[in-house]
Backbone as CSV, one residue per row, in Angstrom:
resi,resn,N_x,N_y,N_z,CA_x,CA_y,CA_z,C_x,C_y,C_z
1,MET,1.050,-0.997,-0.058,0.079,0.005,0.104,0.947,1.325,-0.001
2,THR,0.697,2.052,-0.942,1.667,3.126,-1.135,0.667,4.545,-1.278
3,ALA,1.316,5.263,-0.567,0.613,6.692,-0.931,1.159,7.690,-1.800
4,SER,0.426,8.449,-2.444,0.955,9.193,-3.687,1.281,10.684,-3.136
5,PRO,2.215,11.408,-3.432,2.506,12.839,-2.798,1.325,13.540,-2.995
6,ASN,1.048,14.398,-1.839,0.308,15.275,-1.880,0.487,16.473,-2.713
7,ASN,-0.306,16.662,-3.842,0.071,17.726,-4.901,-0.904,18.688,-5.115
8,ARG,-1.702,18.828,-4.044,-2.738,19.986,-3.900,-1.849,21.181,-3.781
9,PRO,-2.433,22.367,-4.618,-1.205,23.613,-4.487,-1.355,24.240,-3.208
10,SER,-0.083,24.438,-2.572,0.044,25.374,-1.358,1.105,26.342,-1.698
11,GLN,1.015,27.358,-0.849,1.909,28.460,-0.827,2.975,28.451,0.309
12,ASN,2.950,27.148,0.835,4.185,26.932,1.485,4.264,25.537,1.655
13,PRO,5.158,24.894,0.640,5.388,23.589,0.535,6.055,23.069,1.639
14,ARG,6.572,23.263,2.521,7.305,22.668,3.735,6.188,21.726,4.439
15,SER,6.593,20.784,4.776,5.704,19.839,5.479,5.253,20.189,6.822
16,ILE,4.102,19.968,7.521,3.683,20.622,8.786,3.466,19.374,9.680
17,ALA,3.678,18.195,9.102,3.183,16.874,9.832,3.760,15.951,9.103
18,GLN,3.611,14.642,9.900,4.060,13.277,9.457,2.739,12.413,9.649
19,ALA,2.338,11.510,8.610,1.225,11.022,8.848,1.565,9.435,8.268
20,CYS,0.762,8.679,9.114,0.777,6.907,8.581,-0.634,6.537,9.034
21,ALA,-1.055,5.389,8.199,-2.212,4.721,8.568,-2.085,3.253,8.502
22,ILE,-2.842,2.399,9.189,-2.722,1.058,9.132,-4.381,0.753,8.883
23,THR,-4.604,-0.286,8.370,-6.191,-1.104,8.135,-5.833,-2.564,8.254
24,PHE,-6.879,-3.289,8.939,-6.742,-4.720,8.545,-7.994,-5.346,8.909
25,LEU,-8.282,-6.495,8.532,-9.563,-7.123,8.165,-10.316,-7.502,9.664
26,GLY,-9.176,-8.045,10.502,-9.592,-8.387,11.836,-10.170,-9.664,11.568
27,ASN,-10.928,-9.979,12.640,-11.666,-11.575,12.706,-13.101,-11.434,12.435
28,ALA,-13.333,-10.333,11.586,-14.841,-9.927,11.099,-15.420,-11.416,10.807
29,SER,-16.938,-11.508,11.440,-17.367,-12.969,11.130,-17.891,-13.135,9.782
30,ASN,-18.163,-12.039,9.070,-18.708,-12.108,7.810,-17.495,-12.099,6.689
31,ASN,-16.165,-11.984,7.189,-15.031,-12.003,6.465,-14.814,-10.989,5.379
32,LEU,-15.482,-9.885,5.529,-15.411,-8.678,4.787,-14.775,-7.832,5.314
33,GLN,-13.938,-6.936,4.549,-13.435,-5.532,4.855,-14.191,-4.458,4.374
34,GLN,-14.899,-3.926,5.550,-16.052,-3.026,5.078,-15.304,-1.429,5.570
35,ASP,-14.249,-1.411,6.040,-13.517,-0.017,6.229,-13.026,0.194,4.990
36,ALA,-12.782,1.569,4.944,-12.221,2.308,3.656,-11.548,3.785,4.491
37,PHE,-10.427,4.004,3.839,-10.131,5.452,3.952,-9.305,6.029,3.101
38,PHE,-9.494,7.597,3.143,-8.702,8.474,2.735,-7.490,8.831,3.069
39,PHE,-6.450,9.159,2.270,-5.113,9.318,2.787,-4.535,10.338,1.568
40,LEU,-4.712,11.733,1.948,-3.993,12.799,1.354,-4.489,12.916,0.083
41,ASP,-4.404,12.106,-0.672,-5.205,12.313,-2.142,-5.629,11.095,-2.820
42,ASN,-5.788,10.070,-1.970,-6.319,8.767,-2.498,-7.060,7.943,-1.680
43,TRP,-7.625,7.157,-2.149,-8.603,6.229,-0.999,-8.023,4.783,-1.211
44,TYR,-8.479,4.076,-0.046,-7.919,2.710,-0.135,-9.031,1.752,0.740
45,GLN,-9.057,0.374,0.250,-9.843,-0.402,0.751,-9.063,-1.544,0.678
46,GLU,-8.433,-2.288,1.671,-7.523,-3.393,1.772,-7.711,-4.181,2.967
47,ASN,-7.441,-5.625,2.877,-7.572,-6.351,4.130,-6.324,-6.162,5.155
48,LEU,-5.326,-5.904,4.505,-4.120,-5.435,5.463,-3.023,-4.708,4.741
49,GLY,-2.723,-3.630,5.463,-1.981,-2.575,4.995,-1.219,-1.690,5.799
50,VAL,-0.090,-1.436,5.642,0.469,-0.127,6.380,1.112,0.753,5.815
51,MET,0.836,2.116,5.693,1.686,3.119,4.992,3.045,3.378,5.457
52,ALA,3.735,3.841,4.561,4.931,4.366,5.222,4.595,5.681,5.873
53,VAL,5.297,5.910,6.634,5.378,7.485,7.416,5.781,8.479,6.291
54,THR,4.567,9.453,6.225,4.621,10.209,4.743,4.412,11.702,5.458
55,PRO,5.563,12.469,5.087,5.387,14.023,5.251,4.424,14.531,4.653
56,VAL,3.611,15.763,5.057,2.596,16.119,4.570,2.550,17.476,4.443
57,VAL,1.954,18.211,3.407,2.150,19.422,3.419,0.340,20.449,3.779
58,SER,0.578,21.602,3.794,-0.851,22.160,3.970,-1.205,22.584,2.642
59,PRO,-2.481,22.284,2.330,-3.456,21.612,3.063,-3.701,20.338,2.973
60,PHE,-4.213,19.438,3.990,-4.194,17.894,3.633,-5.553,17.577,4.639
61,CYS,-6.100,16.154,4.075,-7.011,15.744,4.380,-6.982,14.241,4.696
62,LEU,-7.382,13.688,5.681,-7.196,12.257,6.283,-8.720,11.704,6.786
63,ALA,-9.263,10.614,6.200,-10.547,10.261,6.706,-10.562,8.779,6.700
64,VAL,-11.584,8.396,7.349,-12.096,6.629,7.461,-13.323,6.446,7.446
65,SER,-13.803,5.670,6.738,-15.244,5.275,6.733,-15.679,3.923,7.010
66,ASP,-16.445,3.487,7.906,-16.683,2.207,8.506,-18.104,1.710,7.744
67,GLY,-18.005,0.546,6.932,-19.365,0.092,6.586,-20.157,-0.718,7.720
68,VAL,-21.473,-0.469,8.079,-22.040,-0.821,9.056,-22.443,-2.371,8.727
69,ALA,-22.107,-3.238,9.747,-21.903,-4.668,9.171,-23.423,-5.336,9.174
70,SER,-24.493,-4.392,9.463,-25.911,-4.919,9.261,-26.030,-5.414,7.982
71,SER,-25.537,-5.174,7.021,-25.598,-5.162,5.635,-24.138,-5.850,5.237
72,ASN,-24.166,-6.957,4.477,-22.984,-7.468,3.812,-22.645,-6.845,2.445
73,TYR,-23.296,-5.611,2.181,-22.754,-4.821,1.108,-22.281,-3.324,1.411
74,SER,-22.120,-3.111,3.104,-21.805,-1.835,3.280,-20.157,-1.519,3.079
75,GLN,-19.552,-2.514,2.660,-17.933,-2.120,2.076,-18.319,-1.348,0.922
76,HIS,-19.243,-1.407,0.317,-19.679,-0.483,-0.976,-20.076,0.829,-0.788
77,CYS,-20.686,1.038,0.486,-21.061,2.248,0.932,-19.748,2.994,1.396
78,SER,-19.052,2.486,2.380,-18.006,2.824,2.685,-16.565,3.406,1.642
79,ARG,-16.582,2.725,0.499,-15.724,2.966,-0.548,-16.467,4.301,-0.980
80,ALA,-17.726,4.102,-1.258,-17.962,5.502,-1.944,-18.090,6.678,-1.248
81,VAL,-18.050,6.581,0.193,-17.880,7.717,0.840,-16.366,8.240,0.649
82,VAL,-15.632,7.447,0.876,-14.245,8.026,0.565,-13.780,8.264,-0.827
83,LYS,-14.495,7.802,-1.863,-14.171,8.215,-3.158,-15.042,9.514,-3.551
84,ALA,-15.943,9.866,-2.671,-16.828,11.185,-2.839,-15.797,12.123,-2.311
85,ILE,-14.978,11.989,-0.977,-13.997,12.727,-0.379,-12.904,12.860,-1.213
86,ARG,-12.496,12.118,-2.196,-11.356,12.393,-2.990,-11.824,13.279,-3.971
87,ARG,-13.178,13.100,-4.598,-13.497,14.014,-5.822,-13.941,15.436,-5.409
88,LEU,-14.366,15.533,-4.336,-14.668,16.866,-3.439,-13.182,17.600,-3.179
89,TRP,-12.485,16.662,-2.591,-10.915,17.323,-2.332,-10.192,17.794,-3.476
90,ASN,-10.212,16.881,-4.409,-9.495,17.520,-6.000,-10.182,18.430,-6.419
91,ASP,-11.641,18.485,-6.560,-12.202,19.785,-6.883,-12.093,21.058,-6.082
92,GLN,-11.578,20.817,-4.988,-11.492,22.087,-3.895,-13.138,22.510,-3.568
93,LYS,-13.966,21.560,-3.247,-15.131,21.951,-2.890,-15.313,21.434,-1.358
94,SER,-16.270,21.913,-0.686,-16.609,21.731,0.698,-16.915,20.290,0.683
95,ILE,-16.108,19.660,1.886,-16.485,18.175,2.196,-17.266,18.049,3.477
96,CYS,-18.395,18.152,2.804,-19.578,18.017,4.061,-20.595,16.877,3.859
97,SER,-21.305,16.485,4.885,-21.823,15.247,4.384,-23.215,15.366,3.690
98,ASP,-23.767,16.660,3.310,-24.863,17.095,2.284,-23.911,16.784,0.986
99,ASN,-22.550,17.281,0.731,-22.079,16.993,-0.466,-21.618,15.477,-0.703
100,ILE,-21.087,14.907,0.233,-21.084,13.571,0.215,-22.152,12.547,-0.197
101,HIS,-23.172,13.066,0.594,-24.637,12.256,0.249,-24.890,12.444,-1.083
102,GLN,-24.765,13.642,-1.763,-25.263,13.777,-3.252,-24.426,12.931,-4.112
103,LEU,-22.998,13.020,-3.644,-22.314,12.235,-4.831,-22.112,10.738,-4.900
104,ILE,-22.499,10.343,-3.503,-22.496,8.899,-3.249,-23.886,8.250,-3.963
105,ASN,-25.005,9.233,-4.136,-26.142,8.760,-4.579,-26.397,9.152,-5.889
106,GLN,-25.498,9.640,-6.638,-25.739,9.973,-7.991,-25.646,8.946,-9.029
107,THR,-24.884,7.677,-8.467,-24.768,6.754,-9.214,-26.056,5.827,-8.747
108,LYS,-26.832,5.107,-9.669,-27.709,4.183,-9.118,-27.326,2.975,-8.857
109,HIS,-27.385,2.469,-7.510,-26.634,1.163,-7.004,-27.738,0.050,-7.093
110,SER,-27.265,-1.130,-7.579,-28.068,-2.307,-7.556,-28.905,-2.318,-6.462
111,SER,-30.081,-3.043,-6.535,-31.030,-3.104,-5.623,-30.550,-3.888,-4.374
112,LYS,-29.612,-4.928,-4.326,-29.070,-5.666,-3.067,-28.307,-4.846,-2.521
113,ARG,-27.724,-3.725,-3.057,-26.930,-2.813,-2.038,-27.867,-1.524,-1.395
114,HIS,-28.788,-1.694,-1.516,-29.956,-0.695,-1.058,-29.911,-0.901,0.362
115,GLY,-29.676,0.436,1.305,-29.590,0.277,2.816,-28.165,0.266,3.060
116,ALA,-27.103,-0.262,2.153,-25.859,-0.304,2.881,-25.570,0.949,3.391
117,ALA,-24.679,0.823,4.597,-24.613,1.937,5.356,-23.009,2.107,5.836
118,ALA,-22.489,3.349,6.145,-21.422,3.638,6.397,-21.174,5.178,7.342
119,THR,-20.149,4.866,8.408,-19.645,6.066,9.065,-18.617,6.977,8.288
120,LEU,-18.415,7.992,9.006,-17.180,8.698,8.742,-16.494,9.654,9.896
121,ALA,-15.161,9.538,9.656,-14.537,10.602,10.683,-13.430,11.150,9.733
122,MET,-13.063,12.450,9.811,-12.304,13.119,9.036,-11.714,14.086,9.757
123,VAL,-10.552,14.626,9.210,-9.689,15.950,9.793,-9.113,16.511,8.397
124,ALA,-9.364,17.640,8.285,-8.740,18.498,7.147,-7.885,19.809,7.897
125,CYS,-6.797,19.910,7.579,-5.781,20.651,8.393,-5.226,21.668,7.221
126,GLU,-5.105,23.197,7.644,-4.483,23.974,6.811,-3.569,25.006,7.548
127,LEU,-2.393,25.451,7.240,-1.410,26.540,7.523,-2.339,27.877,7.496
128,ASN,-2.518,28.628,8.608,-2.956,29.784,8.580,-1.833,31.009,8.170
129,SER,-2.226,32.089,7.787,-1.181,33.022,7.462,-0.348,33.330,8.425
130,ASP,-0.628,33.331,9.677,0.069,33.627,10.823,0.939,32.601,11.343
131,GLY,0.769,31.274,10.653,1.933,30.303,11.021,0.984,29.112,11.819
132,THR,-0.200,29.590,12.520,-0.896,28.435,13.145,-1.597,27.463,12.220
133,ILE,-1.883,26.237,12.931,-2.658,25.300,12.239,-3.843,25.354,12.760
134,LYS,-4.978,25.009,11.666,-6.414,25.007,11.849,-6.649,23.497,11.460
135,ALA,-7.510,22.675,12.476,-7.768,21.501,11.829,-9.580,21.499,11.963
136,VAL,-10.203,21.150,10.997,-11.380,20.843,10.900,-11.957,19.582,11.293
137,ILE,-12.540,19.176,12.173,-13.017,17.749,12.595,-14.514,17.636,12.106
138,THR,-14.655,16.502,11.258,-15.766,16.137,10.787,-16.472,14.558,11.018
139,HIS,-17.598,14.394,11.512,-18.064,12.977,11.538,-19.359,12.567,11.557
140,VAL,-19.506,11.582,11.304,-20.875,10.802,11.266,-20.795,9.437,11.519
141,GLY,-22.016,9.251,12.508,-21.443,7.721,13.115,-20.778,7.553,14.242
142,ASP,-20.189,6.409,14.304,-19.283,6.265,15.610,-17.727,5.849,15.208
143,SER,-17.435,6.522,14.250,-16.133,6.460,13.947,-15.709,7.799,14.646
144,ARG,-14.244,7.919,15.145,-13.832,8.853,16.049,-12.499,9.449,15.644
145,VAL,-12.611,10.953,16.143,-11.013,11.652,15.855,-10.678,11.886,17.520
146,TYR,-9.177,11.735,17.692,-8.670,11.863,19.176,-7.501,12.579,18.940
147,GLN,-7.461,13.512,19.976,-6.107,14.486,20.128,-5.294,13.853,21.253
148,LEU,-4.058,14.198,20.916,-3.010,13.960,22.152,-2.332,15.388,22.099
149,SER,-2.250,16.283,23.059,-1.639,17.599,23.104,-0.194,17.272,23.529
150,LYS,0.655,18.268,23.081,2.085,17.847,23.094,2.555,17.735,24.884
151,GLY,2.971,16.673,25.213,3.457,16.588,26.688,2.581,16.031,27.278
152,ALA,1.001,15.510,26.696,0.153,15.082,27.460,0.191,13.470,27.400
153,SER,-0.578,12.881,28.357,-0.264,11.549,28.464,-1.530,10.712,28.332
154,GLN,-2.633,11.750,28.172,-3.878,10.484,27.884,-4.533,11.359,26.442
155,TRP,-5.208,10.464,25.630,-5.620,11.040,24.400,-7.010,11.410,24.741
156,GLN,-7.635,12.656,24.025,-8.937,13.007,24.278,-9.813,12.892,23.181
157,CYS,-10.833,12.169,23.285,-11.872,12.261,22.144,-12.586,13.274,21.812
158,LEU,-12.465,13.723,20.630,-13.139,15.267,20.031,-14.423,15.114,19.257
159,THR,-14.938,13.358,19.172,-15.948,13.594,18.458,-17.086,12.775,19.644
160,ARG,-18.495,13.204,19.242,-19.598,12.713,20.116,-20.157,11.677,19.173
161,ASP,-20.173,10.279,19.475,-20.811,9.099,18.497,-22.390,9.683,18.288
162,HIS,-22.827,9.561,17.174,-24.101,9.630,16.830,-24.876,8.229,17.155
163,ASN,-25.371,7.799,18.395,-25.899,6.647,18.676,-27.021,6.729,19.491
164,LEU,-27.783,5.748,19.949,-28.994,6.061,20.496,-28.698,6.454,22.172
165,LEU,-27.628,5.821,22.601,-27.189,6.069,24.074,-26.889,7.671,24.273
166,ASN,-26.117,8.357,23.583,-26.049,9.626,23.661,-27.053,10.592,23.235
167,GLU,-28.005,9.969,22.423,-29.276,10.744,22.361,-30.009,10.758,23.608
168,LEU,-29.982,9.746,24.313,-30.701,9.610,25.414,-29.995,10.290,26.697
169,ILE,-28.511,10.421,26.464,-27.970,11.432,27.359,-28.389,12.870,27.372
170,ASP,-28.597,13.240,26.003,-29.080,14.611,25.674,-30.363,14.917,26.168
171,GLN,-31.272,13.959,25.786,-32.699,13.834,26.246,-32.869,14.280,27.693
172,GLN,-32.297,13.198,28.504,-32.153,13.547,30.102,-31.564,14.656,30.480
173,ALA,-30.647,15.092,29.922,-30.124,16.567,30.355,-30.979,17.727,30.053
174,GLN,-31.909,17.632,28.865,-32.709,18.701,28.458,-33.956,18.563,29.322
175,GLU,-34.453,17.365,29.835,-35.625,17.369,30.884,-35.067,17.798,32.154
176,GLN,-33.751,17.679,32.653,-33.415,18.246,33.818,-33.063,19.428,33.779
177,GLY,-32.802,20.378,32.623,-32.495,21.661,32.648,-30.885,21.824,32.680
178,ARG,-30.120,20.943,32.516,-28.636,20.772,32.737,-28.143,20.875,31.558
179,LYS,-26.620,20.997,31.376,-25.869,21.015,30.230,-25.128,19.711,30.417
180,VAL,-24.858,18.892,29.173,-24.407,17.685,29.191,-22.768,17.865,29.213
181,GLU,-21.991,17.279,29.990,-20.306,17.275,29.977,-19.767,16.080,29.005
182,PHE,-18.813,16.822,28.081,-18.629,15.706,27.139,-18.151,14.442,27.797
183,SER,-17.816,14.403,28.754,-17.270,13.079,29.240,-18.504,12.195,29.517
184,ASP,-19.746,12.883,29.567,-20.750,11.884,29.842,-20.945,11.111,28.503
185,TYR,-20.550,11.490,27.448,-20.746,10.746,26.108,-19.712,9.642,25.913
186,ASN,-20.139,8.868,24.962,-19.316,7.698,24.404,-18.998,6.694,25.692
187,ARG,-19.840,6.375,26.521,-19.871,5.491,27.644,-19.397,4.229,27.114
188,GLU,-18.636,3.481,27.952,-18.175,2.000,27.746,-18.888,1.056,28.460
189,GLY,-19.047,-0.246,28.058,-19.751,-1.280,28.946,-21.137,-1.273,28.958
190,MET,-22.139,-0.455,28.147,-23.348,-0.574,28.188,-24.105,-1.339,27.338
191,ALA,-25.132,-1.470,27.218,-25.881,-2.844,26.545,-25.783,-2.367,25.119
192,GLY,-25.503,-3.473,24.436,-25.088,-3.496,22.823,-26.268,-2.536,22.201
193,SER,-27.469,-2.818,22.492,-28.442,-2.096,21.546,-28.310,-0.412,21.956
194,LEU,-27.840,-0.240,22.914,-28.003,1.411,23.122,-26.798,2.114,22.223
195,TYR,-26.205,1.118,21.485,-24.996,1.784,20.575,-25.673,1.877,19.186
196,SER,-26.543,1.253,18.976,-27.305,1.405,17.622,-27.150,2.997,17.087
197,ILE,-26.465,3.160,15.762,-26.121,4.045,15.229,-27.238,4.786,14.606
198,THR,-27.310,6.144,14.811,-28.718,6.952,14.396,-28.357,8.121,13.315
199,GLU,-27.103,8.057,13.128,-26.717,8.812,11.848,-25.675,8.085,11.002
200,CYS,-25.939,7.933,9.636,-24.968,7.172,8.703,-25.193,7.589,7.239
201,PHE,-24.315,7.686,6.531,-24.439,7.531,4.939,-25.079,6.060,4.520
202,ALA,-25.946,6.230,3.705,-26.594,5.078,3.125,-26.769,4.934,1.644
203,LEU,-26.608,4.121,0.989,-26.870,3.726,-0.517,-28.476,3.634,-0.653
204,THR,-28.802,4.033,-1.970,-30.350,3.977,-2.094,-30.531,3.392,-3.535
205,ALA,-31.349,2.647,-3.936,-31.659,2.224,-5.276,-32.953,2.695,-5.930
206,ASP,-33.452,3.629,-5.055,-34.614,4.288,-5.651,-34.388,5.354,-6.800
207,ASP,-35.488,5.495,-7.517,-35.338,6.587,-8.520,-35.101,7.950,-8.268
208,GLY,-35.761,8.198,-7.127,-35.769,9.122,-6.506,-34.422,9.613,-5.602
209,LEU,-33.115,9.612,-6.196,-31.924,9.046,-5.468,-31.862,10.057,-4.350
210,LEU,-31.902,11.627,-4.782,-31.467,12.568,-3.789,-32.685,13.038,-2.892
211,SER,-33.809,12.435,-2.945,-34.760,12.681,-2.009,-34.594,12.357,-0.574
212,SER,-33.655,11.348,-0.480,-33.383,10.892,0.927,-32.747,11.975,1.570
213,GLU,-32.589,11.968,2.948,-31.975,12.934,3.525,-30.684,12.606,3.750
214,ALA,-29.731,13.638,3.857,-28.125,13.361,3.976,-28.068,13.416,5.725
215,PRO,-27.193,12.553,6.138,-26.946,12.346,7.509,-26.749,13.764,8.099
216,GLU,-27.079,13.786,9.464,-26.814,15.099,10.215,-25.200,15.005,10.815
217,GLY,-24.360,15.135,10.200,-22.881,15.204,10.626,-22.583,16.333,11.679
218,ASN,-21.482,16.234,12.352,-21.185,17.371,13.081,-19.637,17.765,12.783
219,SER,-19.476,19.038,12.891,-18.105,19.552,12.761,-17.555,20.731,13.592
220,CYS,-16.527,20.524,13.827,-15.763,21.588,14.868,-14.428,21.917,14.507
221,THR,-14.036,23.032,14.736,-12.610,23.661,14.396,-11.685,23.635,15.683
222,ILE,-10.572,23.233,15.509,-9.354,23.344,16.604,-8.221,24.064,16.252
223,ASP,-7.486,24.474,17.010,-6.138,24.857,16.720,-5.132,23.843,16.993
224,VAL,-4.271,23.636,16.530,-3.305,22.495,16.347,-1.854,23.054,16.648
225,ASN,-1.088,22.727,17.714,0.288,23.146,17.614,1.316,22.062,17.551
226,SER,2.485,22.584,17.068,3.597,21.533,17.036,3.628,20.487,18.256
227,GLY,3.827,19.447,17.768,4.051,18.260,18.749,2.638,17.469,18.969
228,ASP,1.514,18.248,18.721,0.392,17.470,18.885,0.077,16.313,17.913
229,CYS,-0.699,15.570,18.357,-1.142,14.630,17.666,-2.685,13.918,17.207
230,ILE,-3.065,13.759,16.236,-4.343,13.513,15.984,-4.474,11.928,15.670
231,VAL,-5.347,11.109,15.781,-5.747,9.692,15.600,-7.391,9.994,14.883
232,VAL,-7.382,9.273,13.919,-8.714,9.208,12.988,-8.864,7.553,12.915
233,CYS,-10.138,7.243,13.360,-10.175,5.559,13.535,-11.696,5.265,13.528
234,THR,-11.881,3.878,13.205,-12.982,3.281,13.230,-13.260,2.672,14.646
235,ASP,-14.490,2.103,14.818,-14.825,1.589,16.135,-14.133,0.339,16.266
236,GLY,-13.789,-0.187,15.415,-12.977,-1.502,15.360,-11.606,-1.553,16.094
237,ILE,-11.100,-0.129,16.221,-10.197,0.253,17.270,-10.383,0.871,18.706
238,HIS,-11.338,1.699,18.370,-11.756,2.091,19.884,-12.462,1.517,20.842
239,ASP,-13.531,0.581,20.150,-14.066,-0.608,20.821,-13.593,-1.539,21.938
240,LEU,-12.394,-1.949,21.138,-11.593,-3.020,21.675,-10.471,-2.443,22.583
241,VAL,-9.936,-1.383,22.242,-8.674,-0.821,22.880,-9.158,0.486,23.179
242,PRO,-9.599,1.010,24.346,-10.042,2.212,24.927,-8.904,3.263,24.548
243,SER,-9.135,4.341,24.294,-7.914,5.560,24.279,-6.963,5.724,25.541
244,HIS,-7.625,5.290,26.567,-6.551,5.504,27.933,-5.702,4.171,27.902
245,GLU,-5.697,3.418,26.994,-4.912,1.889,27.023,-3.848,2.339,25.825
246,TRP,-4.043,3.586,25.019,-3.155,3.862,24.072,-1.627,4.331,24.457
247,GLN,-0.658,4.168,23.915,0.654,4.509,24.351,0.691,6.109,23.956
248,PRO,1.434,7.075,24.474,1.490,8.261,23.953,2.546,8.450,22.932
249,VAL,2.490,9.503,22.267,3.508,9.894,20.964,4.405,10.970,21.277
250,SER,5.828,10.948,21.175,6.619,12.031,21.348,7.253,12.023,19.715
251,THR,8.066,12.962,20.037,8.700,13.455,18.820,9.768,12.303,18.316
252,GLU,10.209,11.316,19.127,10.911,10.165,18.806,10.125,9.301,18.414
253,THR,8.821,8.952,18.408,7.885,7.849,18.290,8.075,7.444,16.795
254,ASP,8.167,6.144,16.493,7.935,5.689,15.103,6.485,5.474,14.917
255,LEU,6.035,6.128,13.982,4.507,6.312,13.798,4.001,4.954,13.290
256,GLN,4.805,4.145,12.405,4.259,3.006,11.825,4.354,1.920,13.074
257,LYS,5.526,2.035,13.685,5.447,1.056,14.671,4.338,1.151,15.728
258,TRP,4.003,2.298,16.095,3.053,2.736,17.049,1.729,2.306,16.697
259,LEU,1.392,2.190,15.424,0.120,1.721,14.618,0.449,0.263,14.639
260,ILE,1.336,-0.409,14.358,1.507,-1.826,14.528,1.122,-2.232,15.847
261,ALA,1.825,-1.650,16.848,1.635,-2.005,18.224,0.199,-1.889,18.766
262,LEU,-0.789,-0.670,18.109,-2.024,-0.698,18.470,-2.762,-1.805,17.576
263,LYS,-2.619,-2.087,16.644,-3.363,-3.205,15.876,-2.955,-4.570,16.792
264,ASP,-1.846,-4.765,17.416,-1.382,-5.925,18.084,-2.432,-5.716,19.211
265,GLN,-2.614,-4.528,19.967,-3.526,-4.571,21.138,-5.120,-5.066,20.598
266,VAL,-5.306,-4.830,19.627,-6.537,-4.914,19.275,-7.006,-6.738,19.230
267,TYR,-5.885,-7.270,18.534,-5.759,-8.659,18.541,-5.737,-9.408,19.720
268,ASP,-4.964,-8.428,20.735,-4.803,-9.380,22.097,-6.016,-9.078,23.186
269,SER,-6.785,-8.234,22.605,-7.900,-7.643,23.405,-8.989,-8.909,23.686
270,GLU,-9.704,-8.467,24.510,-10.837,-9.552,24.998,-11.655,-10.041,23.751
271,GLY,-11.791,-8.826,22.883,-12.730,-8.918,21.649,-11.961,-9.567,20.676
272,ASN,-10.571,-9.777,20.536,-9.803,-10.675,19.876,-10.209,-10.136,18.191
273,ALA,-10.155,-8.808,18.075,-10.211,-8.080,16.810,-11.567,-8.905,16.104
274,TYR,-12.627,-8.628,16.673,-13.744,-9.244,16.068,-14.497,-8.381,14.790
275,ASP,-13.661,-7.144,14.748,-14.247,-6.319,13.550,-12.935,-5.808,12.819
276,ASN,-13.253,-5.103,11.552,-12.387,-4.585,10.961,-11.835,-3.274,11.549
277,GLY,-10.310,-2.882,11.548,-9.761,-1.873,12.215,-9.065,-1.013,11.316
278,THR,-9.359,0.418,11.188,-8.334,1.161,10.458,-8.046,2.394,11.484
279,ALA,-6.788,2.908,11.373,-6.703,4.269,12.176,-5.322,4.765,11.273
280,ILE,-5.624,6.124,11.279,-4.538,7.125,10.931,-4.173,7.849,11.990
281,LEU,-2.804,7.772,12.151,-2.192,8.810,12.948,-1.205,10.100,12.428
282,VAL,-1.541,11.018,12.918,-0.747,12.377,12.329,-0.064,13.249,13.673
283,ARG,1.228,13.272,13.423,2.023,13.920,14.342,2.349,15.586,13.793
284,PHE,2.173,16.709,14.130,2.514,18.030,13.852,3.875,18.128,14.010
285,ASP,4.455,18.712,13.199,5.820,19.283,13.168,6.271,20.287,14.259
């Protein structure tokens, strides 16, 4: 698995970060790779692969999409999502859930793929004129983005899963007239049915392709500093190895070895890699 150079025009060609990605089939019961990802300027969907550590320049985009396993055709939806991201990125258009939804449903899919669904987690970064780095975090479903600030020992989740449990947390807080703390979201060890995804992309075979609604994605913007790190990953990673078990990353850390060690943790976990796993790690220079 090789990455092409980032050839998107930039006024400042120096690299601002180092990035690496890993993906694996795991022990998925359907024996399908339903994860796909976008890395700088191309999309990938492979049973096993580890990128070389790649210097990246501003602007750049990294994304993962996880096919929802309730359909044995969801690999087609996750692939459509990252292909749409590549098209939007190359055309320098806004990469939002509405635009992705329109692109993935401009092609009429076979009826057997109707209802195939996928999530999204994405980070798009650019260098500001004052030398600071802005990162736009976008997600739909339960794929996540994490940040590790320079010198910190614990990873911080930046995304709130779109699932039934988090909706119930919001509803309860509203009824009680209080604000939800972010730490209340994305709880572990709850009943499986409460993790049902409430927002995702889906393929349709209907003639009125664009009549269906786009998923309600969330987006936020953060400032990134030198030495900070970001992980973009599917639930096959964070469900089996919670972020408090991830190793920190320093300037000396080999990003490729870090990701391989994380994959090994997933296989050694109690869940024994029961799902596909994909993670992209980026460390800012």
